[in-house]
Amino acid sequence: MIETHVIVRKKQLSPEVFEIEVKAARIAEQRKPGQFIMLSMDVDLGERIPLTIADADTAKGTITLIYQRVGQGTRLLAQLGEGDAIPVLVGPLGTPTHIEKVGAVVGVGGGIGAAPLFPIMEGMKKAGNRVVTILGARTKELIFWEDKFRAISDEVIVCTDDGGYGRKALVTEPLKELCAREPKPALAVAIGPAIMMKFCAEATRPFGVHTLVSLNAIMVDGTGMCGGCRVMVGGKVKFVCVDGPEFDGHLVDFDGLMKRQAAYKTQERAALDHACNLDKMAAEKKAEG
Amino acid sequence: MSHATKEELGAAASVELNKVLASGKALTPKERLALPAQEMPAQPPEVRVRNIQEVALGYTPEQARVEAMRCLQCKTKPCVAGCPVQIDIPGFVGAIADADYARAIGIIKRDSLLPAVCGRVCPQEEQCQAPCTVGKSLKSLDKAVAIGRLERFVADWERDGGKMQPPAVKPATGRKVAVIGSGPASLTVAADVRREGHEVTIFEAFHKFGGVMVYGIPEFRLPKKIVEVEVDVLRKMGVQLVPNFVIGRTRTLKELMEKDGFDAVFIGTGAGLPKFMNIEGENLVGVFSANEYLTRANLMKAYLRGVAATPISQSKVVAVLGGGNVAMDAARTALRLGAEKVYVVYRRTEKEMPARVEEVAHAKEEGVIFQFLTNSKRIIGDEAGRVTGIECVRFQLGEPDKSGRPRPVEIPGSEYMMEVDTVIVAIGNDSNPLIKQTTPELDTTKWGNIIVNEDCATSIPGVYAGGDIVLGAATVILAMGQGRRAAAAINKQLCGGGAG
Ligand SMILES: Cc1cc2nc3c(=O)[nH]c(=O)nc-3n(C[C@H](O)[C@H](O)[C@H](O)COP(=O)(O)OP(=O)(O)OC[C@H]3O[C@@H](n4cnc5c(N)ncnc54)[C@H](O)[C@@H]3O)c2cc1C
Ligand SMILES: Cc1cc2nc3c(=O)[nH]c(=O)nc-3n(C[C@H](O)[C@H](O)[C@H](O)COP(=O)(O)OP(=O)(O)OC[C@H]3O[C@@H](n4cnc5c(N)ncnc54)[C@H](O)[C@@H]3O)c2cc1C
Ligand code: SF4
Ligand code: SF4
Ligand code: FES
């Protein structure tokens, strides 16, 4: 029953974003849209970090993860190549997205948020919905999987902050336009940085369009044991790892979420600087040697 | 109180022991009662608050024998009735007095599989040691025979001497049993079922085995090494141990039985859902559940700053809310992580605190400050959402409540502020709902505890449960006791080819 989670394919999507396909037959078989895994780079000393299952191939027994290199854990992960194994990988975790035929669904993927959005929109399409996807990023280089989204969407709208590709706009602009259209979408799904999800929820609120968001709270175990991932939703405490990660965006206390996300900023900065210095030293040694 | 070293305590015990041995006669009960109760050697408080090594160092052989000789070998054995698994206490204690440690450990192991653990963490003063005749005769619970310490002594003697033998395993039966979780209940089931020749697979959600024994109870009270050795024994017996596998997610219970062909399943998933106080400010940065704090510190080794990846707050002043073992562990861990001041805020008085007496004494020695008859009202934070203080209110004891304990009542207008940067909530756990959610046929109470019969069988044929998931947050020994009962029932089911 013990599986070794070997990376079978690795692709760099942009300077800081990577796509990997990992052997995990049982997770591939079980996973549903909206679910994530937790991985750790060291059994004794590692931190468990959550990543969404962006795609899966049950025939090959693999799952696809897309991650952005932001801190120590993702940096170590980025050092692994094809053929290397991820020491700790557990999942699928989280409550799956409730997928049903509702009519029209608008998906908004901001930056790395496009990864978790993909399986949800794919599920929505399969359930018979009309699917419109909005992809947004700072620059053209940061947009990924546009072709995959085109294959499952009735319409794809790309926006960049600098206008270098697609519309020069924030994702909230086309989202508002779609909500104003008749018939208006039955559901919006917005996934990206907390601040983006907050504004998407504000954009849909006046139209009364039900809006799902997927929260990236800081997690420790991912099984409901620690309560570290708690957020307020509709005035109640919810654990993102078991009650979520998806919630009604109109009820989420985003400001609280953002404050908790910043909890370890300084320590993480320090850990990263420390690690980068070690890398630099190693590189210098190599150059000298 | 001056601090005696292990050498000093051992030397004093040697003198006593030689006196007894030199007399060559059996001790009279009066002489036994006159023998000095042996103090547990421990690291000095000022040293141990700066390390995470075990606080209690264990008896020397001489101390163990003198302590064992204090036992009166009562015919009525009141101590045995106080032990949840009815270990033959006079039997093993008598063997220690005779220096026959192998016989002693053999006697304990008939009833307990984890003596090195229980000897360290059992609430002995409420269980086996509470009714002890010696304590009663000397009119002090502290003077009861130190049964737990003796149990620990022989378990350590066996392990450190490399004398641990994995129990014999009967020929393969071809039957398969799945064990969910790897806490004390599960480890016990695995050993007892494997012995009968059935195939056993343990599924654990975490990357380490041992349940609360590895992620909750800190190193300074229960070294991880001890749990690792126990897990290794299971491995040597041929038990399969699968980490990073969440039942209810990676596989459902139903799939285990229908797809993977397990004939029986034991659920030992513990009480893993932290409770909060539901007071204002509880989501501020710097407020932790004890589970989170201890997991970061223990399992993820956050005390190895700069080495471990999991961060933990660098706290200056910490308030721990609660009065149980978990609260003591959190408070003492905070000190070891460098906090300057640690308060424990508890609603009732010291007498009502559910924590083990020894842990409270140790916490006090280490400098933890207790605020009894006090409750937290709200937590206050700054702009960035970080904790800056906690408002508390004083209580006084009023009329007895239903349980007969005097009910604490708030003293109006006694609110006061404490400046703290960390708050750890240690008011207990509810049961983890994962398996219940994905197995609706499983009968549970309204608090989510699985309902079982006297064989630990659940409402689903072939599915058993035990430990905290059944009892609510309880103890290691009770979890183990249930594990034994469940294992016996599973073995009976599989050998008899009965229901399942
Ligand atoms: C359900 C869920 C799904 C996610 N899916 C993806 C995904 O598909 N791709 C992706 O790139 N990222 C995803 N994230 C975010 C990802 O987990 C974090 O970027 C990652 O943990 C950072 O780890 P690090 O060690 O590299 O950085 P660190 O140095 O630890 O932290 C950098 C920043 O990342 C955030 N962070 C740190 N630890 C955690 C944690 N344990 N959980 C969440 N956020 C944290 C904090 O804001 C922190 O300031 C997801 C998060 C959640 C909760
Ligand atoms: C901080 C602390 C201090 C304590 N101090 C003492 C003490 O001094 N003395 C004492 O006697 N007791 C003490 N206890 C209580 C004692 O540890 C518990 O009663 C005991 O561990 C319960 O054992 P268990 O076998 O039921 O499960 P647990 O030890 O809780 O283990 C359950 C295991 O199941 C795993 N699991 C959960 N869900 C799943 C799933 N769906 N799939 C796979 N695996 C899963 C968990 O990860 C965990 O490893 C303490 C508890 C804590 C938290
Ligand atoms: S198992 Fe616990 S209660 Fe039983 S004898 Fe040992 S220490 Fe006492
Ligand atoms: S009650 Fe005390 S003195 Fe009597 S047999 Fe038990 S341990 Fe010995
Ligand atoms: S991550 Fe621990 S409860 Fe959610």
Tab-separated table of C-alpha atoms in Angstrom, chain A residues 8-287:
chain	number	residue	atom	x	y	z
A	8	VAL	CA	7.490	11.730	-14.044
A	9	ARG	CA	7.291	15.049	-15.892
A	10	LYS	CA	8.365	18.563	-15.082
A	11	LYS	CA	7.818	21.757	-17.013
A	12	GLN	CA	8.621	25.340	-16.176
A	13	LEU	CA	5.638	27.517	-17.030
A	14	SER	CA	7.167	30.859	-16.106
A	15	PRO	CA	10.196	31.996	-14.123
A	16	GLU	CA	8.604	31.075	-10.798
A	17	VAL	CA	5.854	28.630	-11.787
A	18	PHE	CA	6.334	24.913	-12.387
A	19	GLU	CA	4.098	22.080	-13.477
A	20	ILE	CA	4.873	18.566	-12.305
A	21	GLU	CA	3.203	15.233	-12.902
A	22	VAL	CA	3.667	12.892	-9.966
A	23	LYS	CA	3.025	9.159	-9.496
A	24	ALA	CA	0.154	8.830	-7.014
A	25	ALA	CA	-2.243	6.215	-8.335
A	26	ARG	CA	-4.576	6.096	-5.386
A	27	ILE	CA	-4.905	9.856	-5.124
A	28	ALA	CA	-5.488	10.086	-8.886
A	29	GLU	CA	-8.303	7.580	-8.584
A	30	GLN	CA	-9.991	9.245	-5.615
A	31	ARG	CA	-9.492	12.946	-6.213
A	32	LYS	CA	-12.377	15.197	-7.087
A	33	PRO	CA	-12.382	18.837	-8.203
A	34	GLY	CA	-11.556	21.230	-5.383
A	35	GLN	CA	-9.307	18.837	-3.488
A	36	PHE	CA	-5.653	19.266	-2.614
A	37	ILE	CA	-2.662	17.316	-1.351
A	38	MET	CA	-0.093	18.147	1.299
A	39	LEU	CA	3.560	17.470	0.718
A	40	SER	CA	6.706	17.817	2.710
A	41	MET	CA	10.284	17.794	1.585
A	42	ASP	CA	11.672	16.101	4.687
A	43	VAL	CA	10.082	13.463	6.919
A	44	ASP	CA	11.747	14.781	10.057
A	45	LEU	CA	12.137	18.481	9.563
A	46	GLY	CA	9.857	19.450	6.703
A	47	GLU	CA	6.796	21.664	6.712
A	48	ARG	CA	3.608	20.291	5.180
A	49	ILE	CA	2.509	22.545	2.325
A	50	PRO	CA	-0.851	22.332	0.549
A	51	LEU	CA	-1.106	22.288	-3.252
A	52	THR	CA	-4.241	21.795	-5.312
A	53	ILE	CA	-4.582	18.760	-7.527
A	54	ALA	CA	-4.765	20.591	-10.845
A	55	ASP	CA	-5.325	17.488	-12.945
A	56	ALA	CA	-5.083	13.705	-12.771
A	57	ASP	CA	-4.630	10.780	-15.103
A	58	THR	CA	-6.129	7.615	-13.700
A	59	ALA	CA	-4.722	5.446	-16.511
A	60	LYS	CA	-1.160	6.543	-15.778
A	61	GLY	CA	-1.840	6.826	-12.055
A	62	THR	CA	-0.520	10.381	-11.852
A	63	ILE	CA	-1.609	13.755	-10.556
A	64	THR	CA	-0.552	17.156	-11.836
A	65	LEU	CA	0.488	19.948	-9.513
A	66	ILE	CA	1.256	23.521	-10.408
A	67	TYR	CA	3.193	25.543	-7.927
A	68	GLN	CA	4.721	28.916	-7.588
A	69	ARG	CA	8.122	29.176	-5.971
A	70	VAL	CA	7.487	31.515	-3.043
A	71	GLY	CA	9.316	30.214	0.003
A	72	GLN	CA	11.520	27.509	1.375
A	73	GLY	CA	9.224	24.552	0.734
A	74	THR	CA	8.370	25.356	-2.855
A	75	ARG	CA	11.993	26.264	-3.498
A	76	LEU	CA	13.135	22.810	-2.360
A	77	LEU	CA	10.397	21.244	-4.445
A	78	ALA	CA	11.626	23.153	-7.489
A	79	GLN	CA	15.040	21.547	-7.016
A	80	LEU	CA	13.552	18.117	-7.680
A	81	GLY	CA	13.584	16.912	-11.265
A	82	GLU	CA	12.068	14.070	-13.265
A	83	GLY	CA	12.801	10.756	-11.570
A	84	ASP	CA	13.086	12.276	-8.082
A	85	ALA	CA	10.579	11.346	-5.387
A	86	ILE	CA	8.655	13.686	-3.097
A	87	PRO	CA	9.333	12.370	0.432
A	88	VAL	CA	5.863	12.993	1.903
A	89	LEU	CA	2.654	13.316	-0.102
A	90	VAL	CA	-0.825	12.860	1.333
A	91	GLY	CA	-4.293	13.314	-0.087
A	92	PRO	CA	-6.723	13.965	-1.529
A	93	LEU	CA	-7.747	16.402	1.218
A	94	GLY	CA	-10.562	18.894	1.556
A	95	THR	CA	-14.217	18.757	0.688
A	96	PRO	CA	-14.791	18.325	-3.068
A	97	THR	CA	-16.554	21.064	-5.010
A	98	HIS	CA	-20.287	20.590	-5.247
A	99	ILE	CA	-20.727	20.122	-8.993
A	100	GLU	CA	-24.134	20.206	-10.646
A	101	LYS	CA	-25.886	21.681	-13.613
A	102	VAL	CA	-26.832	25.242	-12.718
A	103	GLY	CA	-26.772	26.946	-16.137
A	104	ALA	CA	-23.866	29.284	-16.762
A	105	VAL	CA	-20.722	29.299	-14.657
A	106	VAL	CA	-18.014	31.969	-14.714
A	107	GLY	CA	-14.580	30.960	-13.500
A	108	VAL	CA	-11.906	33.460	-12.520
A	109	GLY	CA	-8.329	32.294	-12.176
A	110	GLY	CA	-5.850	34.849	-10.919
A	111	GLY	CA	-2.182	33.972	-11.329
A	112	ILE	CA	-1.446	30.573	-9.865
A	113	GLY	CA	-5.196	30.321	-9.035
A	114	ALA	CA	-5.781	29.057	-12.567
A	115	ALA	CA	-4.442	25.663	-11.410
A	116	PRO	CA	-7.104	24.941	-8.793
A	117	LEU	CA	-9.728	26.465	-11.083
A	118	PHE	CA	-9.113	24.007	-13.905
A	119	PRO	CA	-10.579	20.780	-12.449
A	120	ILE	CA	-13.606	22.693	-11.165
A	121	MET	CA	-14.409	24.238	-14.529
A	122	GLU	CA	-13.781	20.904	-16.239
A	123	GLY	CA	-16.277	19.324	-13.837
A	124	MET	CA	-18.772	22.124	-14.428
A	125	LYS	CA	-18.502	21.632	-18.178
A	126	LYS	CA	-18.976	17.878	-17.890
A	127	ALA	CA	-22.088	18.498	-15.780
A	128	GLY	CA	-23.588	20.353	-18.741
A	129	ASN	CA	-23.000	23.973	-17.778
A	130	ARG	CA	-22.072	26.811	-20.092
A	131	VAL	CA	-18.556	27.708	-18.962
A	132	VAL	CA	-16.791	31.058	-19.287
A	133	THR	CA	-13.248	31.359	-17.962
A	134	ILE	CA	-11.445	34.569	-17.097
A	135	LEU	CA	-7.681	34.215	-16.706
A	136	GLY	CA	-5.744	37.079	-15.213
A	137	ALA	CA	-2.097	37.739	-14.428
A	138	ARG	CA	0.385	40.554	-14.164
A	139	THR	CA	2.096	39.785	-17.474
A	140	LYS	CA	1.733	37.492	-20.481
A	141	GLU	CA	4.453	35.133	-19.191
A	142	LEU	CA	2.390	34.340	-16.139
A	143	ILE	CA	-0.644	33.059	-18.033
A	144	PHE	CA	-0.630	29.270	-18.338
A	145	TRP	CA	-2.930	26.467	-19.486
A	146	GLU	CA	-4.882	28.797	-21.765
A	147	ASP	CA	-5.206	25.956	-24.310
A	148	LYS	CA	-6.507	23.545	-21.681
A	149	PHE	CA	-9.093	26.090	-20.568
A	150	ARG	CA	-10.108	26.738	-24.182
A	151	ALA	CA	-10.761	23.027	-24.598
A	152	ILE	CA	-13.298	22.975	-21.744
A	153	SER	CA	-14.740	26.496	-21.912
A	154	ASP	CA	-17.332	28.063	-24.157
A	155	GLU	CA	-15.452	31.332	-23.871
A	156	VAL	CA	-12.066	32.359	-22.463
A	157	ILE	CA	-11.191	35.941	-21.565
A	158	VAL	CA	-7.559	36.737	-20.822
A	159	CYS	CA	-6.537	39.900	-18.949
A	160	THR	CA	-3.112	41.193	-18.025
A	161	ASP	CA	-2.283	44.085	-15.732
A	162	ASP	CA	0.137	45.542	-18.255
A	163	GLY	CA	-2.001	44.839	-21.306
A	164	GLY	CA	0.827	42.841	-22.865
A	165	TYR	CA	-1.643	40.096	-23.744
A	166	GLY	CA	-5.426	39.965	-23.925
A	167	ARG	CA	-7.299	42.807	-22.284
A	168	LYS	CA	-5.511	45.353	-20.142
A	169	ALA	CA	-7.772	44.992	-17.134
A	170	LEU	CA	-8.214	43.482	-13.726
A	171	VAL	CA	-10.276	40.290	-13.718
A	172	THR	CA	-13.106	42.036	-11.902
A	173	GLU	CA	-13.914	44.071	-15.033
A	174	PRO	CA	-14.997	41.241	-17.331
A	175	LEU	CA	-16.545	39.519	-14.314
A	176	LYS	CA	-18.840	42.498	-13.733
A	177	GLU	CA	-19.715	42.631	-17.439
A	178	LEU	CA	-20.662	38.959	-17.424
A	179	CYS	CA	-22.829	39.438	-14.351
A	180	ALA	CA	-24.590	42.345	-16.019
A	181	ARG	CA	-25.363	40.227	-19.086
A	182	GLU	CA	-28.707	38.436	-19.339
A	183	PRO	CA	-29.139	35.643	-18.500
A	184	LYS	CA	-26.646	36.269	-15.726
A	185	PRO	CA	-24.413	33.427	-14.583
A	186	ALA	CA	-25.811	31.142	-11.895
A	187	LEU	CA	-22.427	30.736	-10.277
A	188	ALA	CA	-19.040	32.401	-10.167
A	189	VAL	CA	-15.887	30.623	-8.996
A	190	ALA	CA	-12.978	32.915	-8.143
A	191	ILE	CA	-9.567	31.549	-7.197
A	192	GLY	CA	-6.404	33.545	-6.742
A	193	PRO	CA	-4.758	35.800	-4.193
A	194	ALA	CA	-7.021	36.628	-1.235
A	195	ILE	CA	-7.277	40.245	-2.280
A	196	MET	CA	-8.448	39.255	-5.763
A	197	MET	CA	-11.068	36.889	-4.361
A	198	LYS	CA	-12.274	39.611	-2.044
A	199	PHE	CA	-12.794	42.017	-4.925
A	200	CYS	CA	-14.402	39.347	-7.099
A	201	ALA	CA	-16.881	38.671	-4.308
A	202	GLU	CA	-17.574	42.389	-4.072
A	203	ALA	CA	-18.046	42.519	-7.854
A	204	THR	CA	-20.688	39.781	-7.915
A	205	ARG	CA	-22.481	40.773	-4.717
A	206	PRO	CA	-24.687	43.517	-6.209
A	207	PHE	CA	-25.819	41.062	-8.908
A	208	GLY	CA	-26.674	38.365	-6.403
A	209	VAL	CA	-24.485	35.856	-8.231
A	210	HIS	CA	-23.488	33.054	-5.868
A	211	THR	CA	-19.691	33.098	-5.666
A	212	LEU	CA	-17.350	30.334	-4.569
A	213	VAL	CA	-13.813	31.108	-3.490
A	214	SER	CA	-11.015	28.705	-2.572
A	215	LEU	CA	-9.097	29.881	0.460
A	216	ASN	CA	-5.353	29.434	0.834
A	217	ALA	CA	-5.077	29.628	4.598
A	218	ILE	CA	-1.851	28.569	6.269
A	219	MET	CA	-2.103	24.883	7.129
A	220	VAL	CA	-0.171	22.542	9.384
A	221	ASP	CA	-1.739	19.094	9.120
A	222	GLY	CA	-4.610	19.435	6.636
A	223	THR	CA	-6.819	16.969	8.516
A	224	GLY	CA	-8.720	19.205	10.940
A	225	MET	CA	-6.419	18.511	13.874
A	226	CYS	CA	-4.794	21.879	14.574
A	227	GLY	CA	-7.267	24.638	13.768
A	228	GLY	CA	-4.449	26.761	12.342
A	229	CYS	CA	-6.315	27.155	9.065
A	230	ARG	CA	-9.429	28.651	10.674
A	231	VAL	CA	-11.311	31.532	9.046
A	232	MET	CA	-14.576	33.241	9.836
A	233	VAL	CA	-17.317	32.465	7.343
A	234	GLY	CA	-20.711	33.991	7.981
A	235	GLY	CA	-19.697	34.710	11.572
A	236	LYS	CA	-18.752	31.087	12.279
A	237	VAL	CA	-15.300	29.534	12.694
A	238	LYS	CA	-14.500	27.175	9.821
A	239	PHE	CA	-11.445	25.006	9.248
A	240	VAL	CA	-10.346	25.505	5.637
A	241	CYS	CA	-8.729	22.054	5.334
A	242	VAL	CA	-11.833	20.043	6.205
A	243	ASP	CA	-14.805	22.397	5.873
A	244	GLY	CA	-13.318	23.917	2.699
A	245	PRO	CA	-11.193	24.973	0.938
A	246	GLU	CA	-14.210	26.398	-0.925
A	247	PHE	CA	-16.659	28.754	0.732
A	248	ASP	CA	-19.315	31.287	-0.149
A	249	GLY	CA	-17.248	34.341	-1.056
A	250	HIS	CA	-19.962	36.698	0.133
A	251	LEU	CA	-19.622	35.358	3.669
A	252	VAL	CA	-15.828	35.070	4.042
A	253	ASP	CA	-13.922	37.451	6.321
A	254	PHE	CA	-11.105	38.135	3.838
A	255	ASP	CA	-9.398	40.740	6.009
A	256	GLY	CA	-9.076	38.200	8.806
A	257	LEU	CA	-7.746	35.623	6.346
A	258	MET	CA	-5.116	38.003	5.010
A	259	LYS	CA	-3.905	38.905	8.487
A	260	ARG	CA	-3.511	35.249	9.391
A	261	GLN	CA	-1.715	34.531	6.110
A	262	ALA	CA	0.905	37.090	7.076
A	263	ALA	CA	1.558	35.422	10.437
A	264	TYR	CA	4.978	34.024	9.611
A	265	LYS	CA	6.106	36.540	6.996
A	266	THR	CA	9.250	37.677	8.780
A	267	GLN	CA	10.342	34.198	9.833
A	268	GLU	CA	9.730	32.825	6.357
A	269	ARG	CA	11.691	35.662	4.820
A	270	ALA	CA	14.556	34.818	7.158
A	271	ALA	CA	14.363	31.098	6.353
A	272	LEU	CA	14.386	31.855	2.659
A	273	ASP	CA	17.310	34.280	2.880
A	274	HIS	CA	19.209	31.743	4.926
A	275	ALA	CA	18.516	29.019	2.378
A	276	CYS	CA	19.373	31.287	-0.557
A	277	ASN	CA	22.671	32.168	1.051
A	278	LEU	CA	23.432	28.489	1.459
A	279	ASP	CA	22.620	27.984	-2.214
A	280	LYS	CA	24.867	30.854	-3.177
A	281	MET	CA	27.691	29.486	-1.097
A	282	ALA	CA	27.273	26.065	-2.669
A	283	ALA	CA	27.281	27.595	-6.146
A	284	GLU	CA	30.392	29.627	-5.368
A	285	LYS	CA	32.141	26.539	-4.020
A	286	LYS	CA	31.270	24.679	-7.205
A	287	ALA	CA	32.558	27.521	-9.357
